[in-house]
Amino acid sequence: MAIERTLSIIKPDATKRNITGKINAMIEEAGLRIIAQNLTRLSRKQAETFYAVHSERPFFQDLVAYMISEPVVTQVLEGENAIAAYRELMGATDPGEAAEGTIRKAYGIDKQENSLHGSDSFENAALEISYFFAGKEIFS
Ligand code: CMP
């Protein structure tokens, strides 16, 4: 299996509830390494650009408002098959449908406030990582 990198965002519902450490523990226990990490507050423009693919969806404005409501933690995770491995660890978008043992099952609130984002493909992982991190900020 290939060593991959993926972009993770610990979302406002989680930073607000002070559970970023608990989430990071689950990430590390799953064998993924946090090789870049930054606590930041997204601007409206940043959130709109990051989620541009969803701009026609009915939940887009709510999603942007939520993503800028509190700080987020942006991360680069590295490990074997990291993109799929992290999506499995996160669980389903809707925490009510997430499997036991996943982070969204443990901490997600609803479809929007689902605690985490993870890249969905190799191409998007590369794009999303470069959206938030310069090469020199990533420590492999
Ligand atoms: P994420 O994986 O970051 O990608 C898009 C985000 O939009 C998603 O997680 C949720 O936070 C949000 N989202 C997806 N579907 C819905 C929905 N049906 N209603 C509200 N928010 C949603």
Short mmCIF file of N, CA and C and ligand atoms in Angstrom, two decimals:
data_model
loop_
_atom_site.label_atom_id
_atom_site.label_comp_id
_atom_site.label_asym_id
_atom_site.label_seq_id
_atom_site.Cartn_x
_atom_site.Cartn_y
_atom_site.Cartn_z
N MET A 1 0.84 -1.22 0.00
CA MET A 1 0.00 0.00 0.00
C MET A 1 0.87 1.25 0.00
N ALA A 2 0.36 2.26 -0.66
CA ALA A 2 1.16 3.48 -0.80
C ALA A 2 1.04 4.36 0.45
N ILE A 3 2.12 5.07 0.73
CA ILE A 3 2.07 6.12 1.77
C ILE A 3 1.47 7.36 1.11
N GLU A 4 0.36 7.82 1.67
CA GLU A 4 -0.36 8.98 1.11
C GLU A 4 -0.47 10.07 2.16
N ARG A 5 -0.86 11.25 1.67
CA ARG A 5 -1.19 12.37 2.54
C ARG A 5 -2.63 12.80 2.27
N THR A 6 -3.31 13.26 3.31
CA THR A 6 -4.66 13.76 3.15
C THR A 6 -4.85 15.01 3.98
N LEU A 7 -5.80 15.84 3.57
CA LEU A 7 -6.09 17.08 4.30
C LEU A 7 -7.26 16.81 5.24
N SER A 8 -7.05 17.17 6.49
CA SER A 8 -8.09 17.02 7.51
C SER A 8 -8.43 18.40 8.07
N ILE A 9 -9.70 18.61 8.34
CA ILE A 9 -10.11 19.81 9.09
C ILE A 9 -10.93 19.35 10.30
N ILE A 10 -10.48 19.74 11.48
CA ILE A 10 -11.31 19.56 12.69
C ILE A 10 -12.18 20.81 12.76
N LYS A 11 -13.49 20.59 12.67
CA LYS A 11 -14.43 21.67 12.39
C LYS A 11 -14.87 22.42 13.65
N PRO A 12 -15.60 23.55 13.46
CA PRO A 12 -15.97 24.40 14.59
C PRO A 12 -16.74 23.70 15.71
N ASP A 13 -17.59 22.72 15.39
CA ASP A 13 -18.33 22.09 16.49
C ASP A 13 -17.38 21.38 17.45
N ALA A 14 -16.25 20.90 16.92
CA ALA A 14 -15.28 20.18 17.75
C ALA A 14 -14.35 21.14 18.50
N THR A 15 -13.86 22.18 17.82
CA THR A 15 -12.97 23.11 18.54
C THR A 15 -13.74 23.80 19.66
N LYS A 16 -15.02 24.10 19.39
CA LYS A 16 -15.86 24.77 20.38
C LYS A 16 -16.05 23.90 21.62
N ARG A 17 -16.14 22.58 21.43
CA ARG A 17 -16.37 21.66 22.56
C ARG A 17 -15.06 21.18 23.19
N ASN A 18 -13.91 21.74 22.70
CA ASN A 18 -12.61 21.43 23.32
C ASN A 18 -12.25 19.95 23.23
N ILE A 19 -12.51 19.36 22.06
CA ILE A 19 -12.24 17.92 21.90
C ILE A 19 -11.23 17.65 20.77
N THR A 20 -10.44 18.67 20.43
CA THR A 20 -9.46 18.42 19.35
C THR A 20 -8.42 17.38 19.81
N GLY A 21 -8.07 17.40 21.07
CA GLY A 21 -7.09 16.43 21.58
C GLY A 21 -7.64 15.01 21.50
N LYS A 22 -8.91 14.84 21.85
CA LYS A 22 -9.51 13.51 21.79
C LYS A 22 -9.55 13.01 20.34
N ILE A 23 -9.86 13.92 19.41
CA ILE A 23 -9.89 13.54 17.99
C ILE A 23 -8.48 13.21 17.51
N ASN A 24 -7.52 14.03 17.90
CA ASN A 24 -6.14 13.73 17.49
C ASN A 24 -5.68 12.38 18.04
N ALA A 25 -6.10 12.04 19.24
CA ALA A 25 -5.73 10.74 19.81
C ALA A 25 -6.28 9.61 18.93
N MET A 26 -7.53 9.74 18.47
CA MET A 26 -8.11 8.70 17.62
C MET A 26 -7.36 8.61 16.28
N ILE A 27 -6.98 9.78 15.75
CA ILE A 27 -6.21 9.80 14.49
C ILE A 27 -4.89 9.05 14.67
N GLU A 28 -4.19 9.36 15.76
CA GLU A 28 -2.87 8.74 15.98
C GLU A 28 -3.01 7.25 16.29
N GLU A 29 -4.03 6.90 17.06
CA GLU A 29 -4.24 5.48 17.38
C GLU A 29 -4.55 4.67 16.12
N ALA A 30 -5.10 5.33 15.10
CA ALA A 30 -5.40 4.64 13.84
C ALA A 30 -4.16 4.52 12.96
N GLY A 31 -3.03 5.03 13.42
CA GLY A 31 -1.79 4.88 12.67
C GLY A 31 -1.48 5.99 11.69
N LEU A 32 -2.27 7.06 11.74
CA LEU A 32 -1.98 8.21 10.88
C LEU A 32 -1.10 9.20 11.64
N ARG A 33 -0.15 9.80 10.94
CA ARG A 33 0.73 10.80 11.56
C ARG A 33 0.24 12.19 11.20
N ILE A 34 0.21 13.08 12.19
CA ILE A 34 -0.10 14.49 11.94
C ILE A 34 1.21 15.17 11.58
N ILE A 35 1.38 15.50 10.28
CA ILE A 35 2.67 16.05 9.84
C ILE A 35 2.60 17.55 9.56
N ALA A 36 1.42 18.14 9.75
CA ALA A 36 1.25 19.60 9.72
C ALA A 36 -0.04 19.88 10.46
N GLN A 37 -0.09 21.00 11.18
CA GLN A 37 -1.30 21.31 11.94
C GLN A 37 -1.34 22.80 12.25
N ASN A 38 -2.52 23.39 12.11
CA ASN A 38 -2.64 24.83 12.34
C ASN A 38 -4.04 25.17 12.86
N LEU A 39 -4.09 25.91 13.95
CA LEU A 39 -5.37 26.42 14.45
C LEU A 39 -5.60 27.77 13.79
N THR A 40 -6.73 27.91 13.11
CA THR A 40 -6.97 29.13 12.35
C THR A 40 -8.47 29.41 12.29
N ARG A 41 -8.80 30.65 11.99
CA ARG A 41 -10.20 30.95 11.75
C ARG A 41 -10.34 31.26 10.26
N LEU A 42 -11.17 30.52 9.56
CA LEU A 42 -11.32 30.72 8.12
C LEU A 42 -12.04 32.03 7.85
N SER A 43 -11.63 32.71 6.80
CA SER A 43 -12.40 33.86 6.32
C SER A 43 -13.58 33.33 5.50
N ARG A 44 -14.58 34.16 5.30
CA ARG A 44 -15.72 33.76 4.46
C ARG A 44 -15.22 33.35 3.08
N LYS A 45 -14.32 34.14 2.53
CA LYS A 45 -13.78 33.87 1.19
C LYS A 45 -13.08 32.50 1.14
N GLN A 46 -12.27 32.24 2.16
CA GLN A 46 -11.56 30.93 2.22
C GLN A 46 -12.55 29.77 2.27
N ALA A 47 -13.59 29.91 3.11
CA ALA A 47 -14.57 28.83 3.24
C ALA A 47 -15.35 28.66 1.95
N GLU A 48 -15.75 29.74 1.33
CA GLU A 48 -16.50 29.66 0.07
C GLU A 48 -15.67 29.01 -1.02
N THR A 49 -14.39 29.36 -1.08
CA THR A 49 -13.51 28.80 -2.12
C THR A 49 -13.26 27.31 -1.85
N PHE A 50 -13.01 26.97 -0.58
CA PHE A 50 -12.73 25.58 -0.24
C PHE A 50 -13.91 24.68 -0.59
N TYR A 51 -15.14 25.17 -0.34
CA TYR A 51 -16.34 24.37 -0.57
C TYR A 51 -17.05 24.76 -1.87
N ALA A 52 -16.35 25.37 -2.81
CA ALA A 52 -16.96 25.85 -4.06
C ALA A 52 -17.73 24.74 -4.79
N VAL A 53 -17.26 23.51 -4.67
CA VAL A 53 -17.93 22.39 -5.35
C VAL A 53 -19.38 22.22 -4.85
N HIS A 54 -19.66 22.73 -3.65
CA HIS A 54 -21.02 22.62 -3.08
C HIS A 54 -21.83 23.90 -3.23
N SER A 55 -21.34 24.85 -4.04
CA SER A 55 -21.96 26.19 -4.06
C SER A 55 -23.42 26.19 -4.52
N GLU A 56 -23.82 25.17 -5.28
CA GLU A 56 -25.22 25.12 -5.73
C GLU A 56 -26.12 24.33 -4.78
N ARG A 57 -25.53 23.74 -3.75
CA ARG A 57 -26.33 22.92 -2.83
C ARG A 57 -27.11 23.82 -1.87
N PRO A 58 -28.29 23.38 -1.45
CA PRO A 58 -29.13 24.22 -0.59
C PRO A 58 -28.48 24.54 0.75
N PHE A 59 -27.54 23.68 1.19
CA PHE A 59 -26.93 23.90 2.50
C PHE A 59 -25.67 24.77 2.45
N PHE A 60 -25.33 25.29 1.25
CA PHE A 60 -24.03 25.96 1.09
C PHE A 60 -23.85 27.16 2.02
N GLN A 61 -24.82 28.05 2.06
CA GLN A 61 -24.66 29.27 2.89
C GLN A 61 -24.56 28.92 4.37
N ASP A 62 -25.37 27.96 4.80
CA ASP A 62 -25.29 27.51 6.20
C ASP A 62 -23.93 26.88 6.50
N LEU A 63 -23.44 26.10 5.53
CA LEU A 63 -22.14 25.44 5.69
C LEU A 63 -21.04 26.48 5.87
N VAL A 64 -21.05 27.50 5.02
CA VAL A 64 -20.02 28.55 5.10
C VAL A 64 -20.12 29.28 6.45
N ALA A 65 -21.34 29.63 6.85
CA ALA A 65 -21.54 30.35 8.12
C ALA A 65 -21.02 29.52 9.30
N TYR A 66 -21.30 28.22 9.24
CA TYR A 66 -20.82 27.31 10.29
C TYR A 66 -19.30 27.22 10.29
N MET A 67 -18.70 27.10 9.12
CA MET A 67 -17.25 26.90 9.04
C MET A 67 -16.45 28.12 9.50
N ILE A 68 -17.10 29.29 9.50
CA ILE A 68 -16.38 30.49 9.95
C ILE A 68 -16.84 30.92 11.36
N SER A 69 -17.66 30.10 12.00
CA SER A 69 -18.26 30.50 13.29
C SER A 69 -17.29 30.37 14.47
N GLU A 70 -16.30 29.53 14.33
CA GLU A 70 -15.30 29.26 15.39
C GLU A 70 -14.01 28.87 14.66
N PRO A 71 -12.89 28.84 15.39
CA PRO A 71 -11.66 28.36 14.74
C PRO A 71 -11.78 26.90 14.29
N VAL A 72 -10.93 26.55 13.34
CA VAL A 72 -10.80 25.16 12.89
C VAL A 72 -9.34 24.75 13.02
N VAL A 73 -9.10 23.44 13.03
CA VAL A 73 -7.72 22.93 12.99
C VAL A 73 -7.52 22.29 11.63
N THR A 74 -6.62 22.85 10.84
CA THR A 74 -6.28 22.23 9.56
C THR A 74 -5.06 21.33 9.79
N GLN A 75 -5.07 20.18 9.11
CA GLN A 75 -4.01 19.20 9.34
C GLN A 75 -3.64 18.49 8.05
N VAL A 76 -2.39 18.08 7.96
CA VAL A 76 -2.02 17.10 6.94
C VAL A 76 -1.73 15.80 7.68
N LEU A 77 -2.39 14.73 7.25
CA LEU A 77 -2.18 13.40 7.83
C LEU A 77 -1.45 12.53 6.82
N GLU A 78 -0.53 11.72 7.31
CA GLU A 78 0.24 10.83 6.44
C GLU A 78 0.17 9.41 6.96
N GLY A 79 0.09 8.48 6.04
CA GLY A 79 0.11 7.07 6.43
C GLY A 79 -0.23 6.19 5.25
N GLU A 80 -0.23 4.89 5.52
CA GLU A 80 -0.58 3.93 4.47
C GLU A 80 -2.02 4.15 4.04
N ASN A 81 -2.20 4.39 2.74
CA ASN A 81 -3.57 4.50 2.22
C ASN A 81 -4.36 5.59 2.95
N ALA A 82 -3.68 6.70 3.28
CA ALA A 82 -4.22 7.69 4.24
C ALA A 82 -5.57 8.27 3.83
N ILE A 83 -5.81 8.43 2.54
CA ILE A 83 -7.05 9.09 2.10
C ILE A 83 -8.25 8.22 2.46
N ALA A 84 -8.20 6.96 2.05
CA ALA A 84 -9.31 6.05 2.36
C ALA A 84 -9.33 5.71 3.85
N ALA A 85 -8.14 5.55 4.44
CA ALA A 85 -8.08 5.19 5.87
C ALA A 85 -8.73 6.28 6.73
N TYR A 86 -8.48 7.53 6.38
CA TYR A 86 -9.07 8.61 7.18
C TYR A 86 -10.58 8.71 6.95
N ARG A 87 -11.01 8.49 5.74
CA ARG A 87 -12.47 8.53 5.49
C ARG A 87 -13.17 7.41 6.26
N GLU A 88 -12.51 6.26 6.35
CA GLU A 88 -13.10 5.17 7.14
C GLU A 88 -13.12 5.53 8.63
N LEU A 89 -12.03 6.13 9.09
CA LEU A 89 -11.97 6.53 10.51
C LEU A 89 -12.99 7.61 10.84
N MET A 90 -13.21 8.55 9.90
CA MET A 90 -14.20 9.62 10.14
C MET A 90 -15.60 9.03 10.27
N GLY A 91 -15.96 8.12 9.38
CA GLY A 91 -17.32 7.58 9.34
C GLY A 91 -18.19 8.38 8.40
N ALA A 92 -19.45 7.96 8.29
CA ALA A 92 -20.39 8.56 7.33
C ALA A 92 -20.60 10.05 7.62
N THR A 93 -20.92 10.80 6.55
CA THR A 93 -21.16 12.25 6.68
C THR A 93 -22.19 12.52 7.77
N ASP A 94 -23.25 11.74 7.78
CA ASP A 94 -24.29 11.87 8.81
C ASP A 94 -23.88 11.01 10.02
N PRO A 95 -23.54 11.65 11.13
CA PRO A 95 -23.08 10.87 12.30
C PRO A 95 -24.08 9.81 12.74
N GLY A 96 -25.37 10.04 12.45
CA GLY A 96 -26.39 9.04 12.80
C GLY A 96 -26.23 7.75 12.02
N GLU A 97 -25.53 7.83 10.89
CA GLU A 97 -25.29 6.63 10.07
C GLU A 97 -23.86 6.11 10.22
N ALA A 98 -23.07 6.77 11.04
CA ALA A 98 -21.64 6.39 11.16
C ALA A 98 -21.48 5.12 11.97
N ALA A 99 -20.49 4.31 11.57
CA ALA A 99 -20.25 3.01 12.23
C ALA A 99 -19.61 3.22 13.61
N GLU A 100 -19.82 2.23 14.47
CA GLU A 100 -19.15 2.20 15.78
C GLU A 100 -17.64 2.31 15.57
N GLY A 101 -16.99 3.05 16.44
CA GLY A 101 -15.54 3.16 16.37
C GLY A 101 -15.06 4.33 15.54
N THR A 102 -15.97 4.97 14.79
CA THR A 102 -15.56 6.10 13.98
C THR A 102 -15.63 7.40 14.81
N ILE A 103 -14.92 8.40 14.31
CA ILE A 103 -14.87 9.68 15.06
C ILE A 103 -16.24 10.37 15.01
N ARG A 104 -16.90 10.31 13.87
CA ARG A 104 -18.22 10.97 13.78
C ARG A 104 -19.26 10.26 14.65
N LYS A 105 -19.15 8.96 14.79
CA LYS A 105 -20.06 8.24 15.69
C LYS A 105 -19.84 8.73 17.13
N ALA A 106 -18.55 8.92 17.47
CA ALA A 106 -18.22 9.34 18.84
C ALA A 106 -18.58 10.81 19.09
N TYR A 107 -18.33 11.67 18.11
CA TYR A 107 -18.39 13.10 18.40
C TYR A 107 -19.27 13.93 17.48
N GLY A 108 -19.66 13.41 16.32
CA GLY A 108 -20.45 14.21 15.37
C GLY A 108 -21.81 14.56 15.94
N ILE A 109 -22.35 15.70 15.50
CA ILE A 109 -23.65 16.16 16.01
C ILE A 109 -24.75 15.90 14.97
N ASP A 110 -24.52 16.40 13.74
CA ASP A 110 -25.48 16.17 12.66
C ASP A 110 -24.75 16.27 11.32
N LYS A 111 -25.51 16.21 10.23
CA LYS A 111 -24.91 16.16 8.89
C LYS A 111 -23.97 17.34 8.62
N GLN A 112 -24.32 18.49 9.15
CA GLN A 112 -23.45 19.66 8.96
C GLN A 112 -22.34 19.70 10.01
N GLU A 113 -22.73 19.62 11.26
CA GLU A 113 -21.76 19.71 12.36
C GLU A 113 -21.21 18.31 12.63
N ASN A 114 -20.43 17.84 11.65
CA ASN A 114 -19.96 16.45 11.71
C ASN A 114 -18.48 16.35 12.06
N SER A 115 -17.96 17.40 12.70
CA SER A 115 -16.67 17.40 13.40
C SER A 115 -15.42 17.39 12.51
N LEU A 116 -15.53 16.83 11.30
CA LEU A 116 -14.32 16.63 10.48
C LEU A 116 -14.58 16.78 9.00
N HIS A 117 -13.54 17.16 8.30
CA HIS A 117 -13.49 17.02 6.84
C HIS A 117 -12.27 16.19 6.51
N GLY A 118 -12.37 15.35 5.50
CA GLY A 118 -11.22 14.63 4.96
C GLY A 118 -11.29 14.59 3.45
N SER A 119 -10.16 14.73 2.80
CA SER A 119 -10.14 14.72 1.32
C SER A 119 -10.75 13.43 0.79
N ASP A 120 -11.40 13.54 -0.39
CA ASP A 120 -12.10 12.35 -0.92
C ASP A 120 -11.38 11.67 -2.07
N SER A 121 -10.25 12.22 -2.52
CA SER A 121 -9.50 11.57 -3.60
C SER A 121 -8.05 12.05 -3.55
N PHE A 122 -7.19 11.33 -4.26
CA PHE A 122 -5.77 11.69 -4.33
C PHE A 122 -5.60 13.10 -4.89
N GLU A 123 -6.35 13.40 -5.96
CA GLU A 123 -6.24 14.72 -6.61
C GLU A 123 -6.70 15.82 -5.65
N ASN A 124 -7.85 15.60 -5.00
CA ASN A 124 -8.35 16.62 -4.07
C ASN A 124 -7.45 16.77 -2.85
N ALA A 125 -6.85 15.68 -2.41
CA ALA A 125 -5.94 15.77 -1.27
C ALA A 125 -4.78 16.72 -1.60
N ALA A 126 -4.20 16.55 -2.78
CA ALA A 126 -3.08 17.42 -3.17
C ALA A 126 -3.52 18.88 -3.26
N LEU A 127 -4.69 19.09 -3.87
CA LEU A 127 -5.22 20.46 -4.01
C LEU A 127 -5.52 21.09 -2.64
N GLU A 128 -6.19 20.32 -1.80
CA GLU A 128 -6.61 20.84 -0.50
C GLU A 128 -5.42 21.09 0.42
N ILE A 129 -4.42 20.21 0.36
CA ILE A 129 -3.21 20.43 1.18
C ILE A 129 -2.54 21.72 0.74
N SER A 130 -2.42 21.94 -0.56
CA SER A 130 -1.74 23.15 -1.04
C SER A 130 -2.57 24.40 -0.78
N TYR A 131 -3.87 24.23 -0.58
CA TYR A 131 -4.74 25.38 -0.26
C TYR A 131 -4.40 25.92 1.14
N PHE A 132 -4.00 25.04 2.04
CA PHE A 132 -3.77 25.45 3.43
C PHE A 132 -2.31 25.46 3.87
N PHE A 133 -1.45 24.70 3.21
CA PHE A 133 -0.08 24.56 3.71
C PHE A 133 0.96 24.76 2.61
N ALA A 134 2.04 25.46 2.98
CA ALA A 134 3.22 25.52 2.12
C ALA A 134 4.07 24.29 2.41
N GLY A 135 4.84 23.88 1.43
CA GLY A 135 5.67 22.68 1.58
C GLY A 135 6.53 22.70 2.84
N LYS A 136 7.08 23.88 3.17
CA LYS A 136 7.99 23.96 4.32
C LYS A 136 7.25 23.85 5.66
N GLU A 137 5.94 23.86 5.64
CA GLU A 137 5.15 23.72 6.89
C GLU A 137 4.76 22.26 7.15
N ILE A 138 5.17 21.37 6.25
CA ILE A 138 4.81 19.95 6.36
C ILE A 138 6.06 19.16 6.74
N PHE A 139 5.94 18.36 7.81
CA PHE A 139 7.12 17.67 8.35
C PHE A 139 6.91 16.16 8.29
N SER A 140 7.51 15.55 7.31
CA SER A 140 7.31 14.13 7.07
C SER A 140 8.30 13.29 7.86
P1 CMP B 1 -17.46 17.67 4.37
O1 CMP B 1 -16.92 16.31 4.26
O2 CMP B 1 -16.56 18.72 4.91
O3 CMP B 1 -17.99 18.13 2.94
C1 CMP B 1 -19.06 19.00 2.75
C2 CMP B 1 -19.75 19.35 4.03
O4 CMP B 1 -21.07 19.86 3.86
C3 CMP B 1 -19.96 18.11 4.86
O5 CMP B 1 -18.75 17.62 5.34
C4 CMP B 1 -20.95 18.60 5.89
O6 CMP B 1 -20.37 19.40 6.90
C5 CMP B 1 -21.83 19.48 5.00
N1 CMP B 1 -23.00 18.74 4.51
C6 CMP B 1 -23.05 17.70 3.68
N2 CMP B 1 -24.30 17.30 3.43
C7 CMP B 1 -25.10 18.14 4.14
C8 CMP B 1 -26.48 18.27 4.30
N3 CMP B 1 -27.33 17.45 3.69
N4 CMP B 1 -26.95 19.26 5.09
C9 CMP B 1 -26.09 20.09 5.71
N5 CMP B 1 -24.74 20.03 5.59
C10 CMP B 1 -24.24 19.06 4.83
#
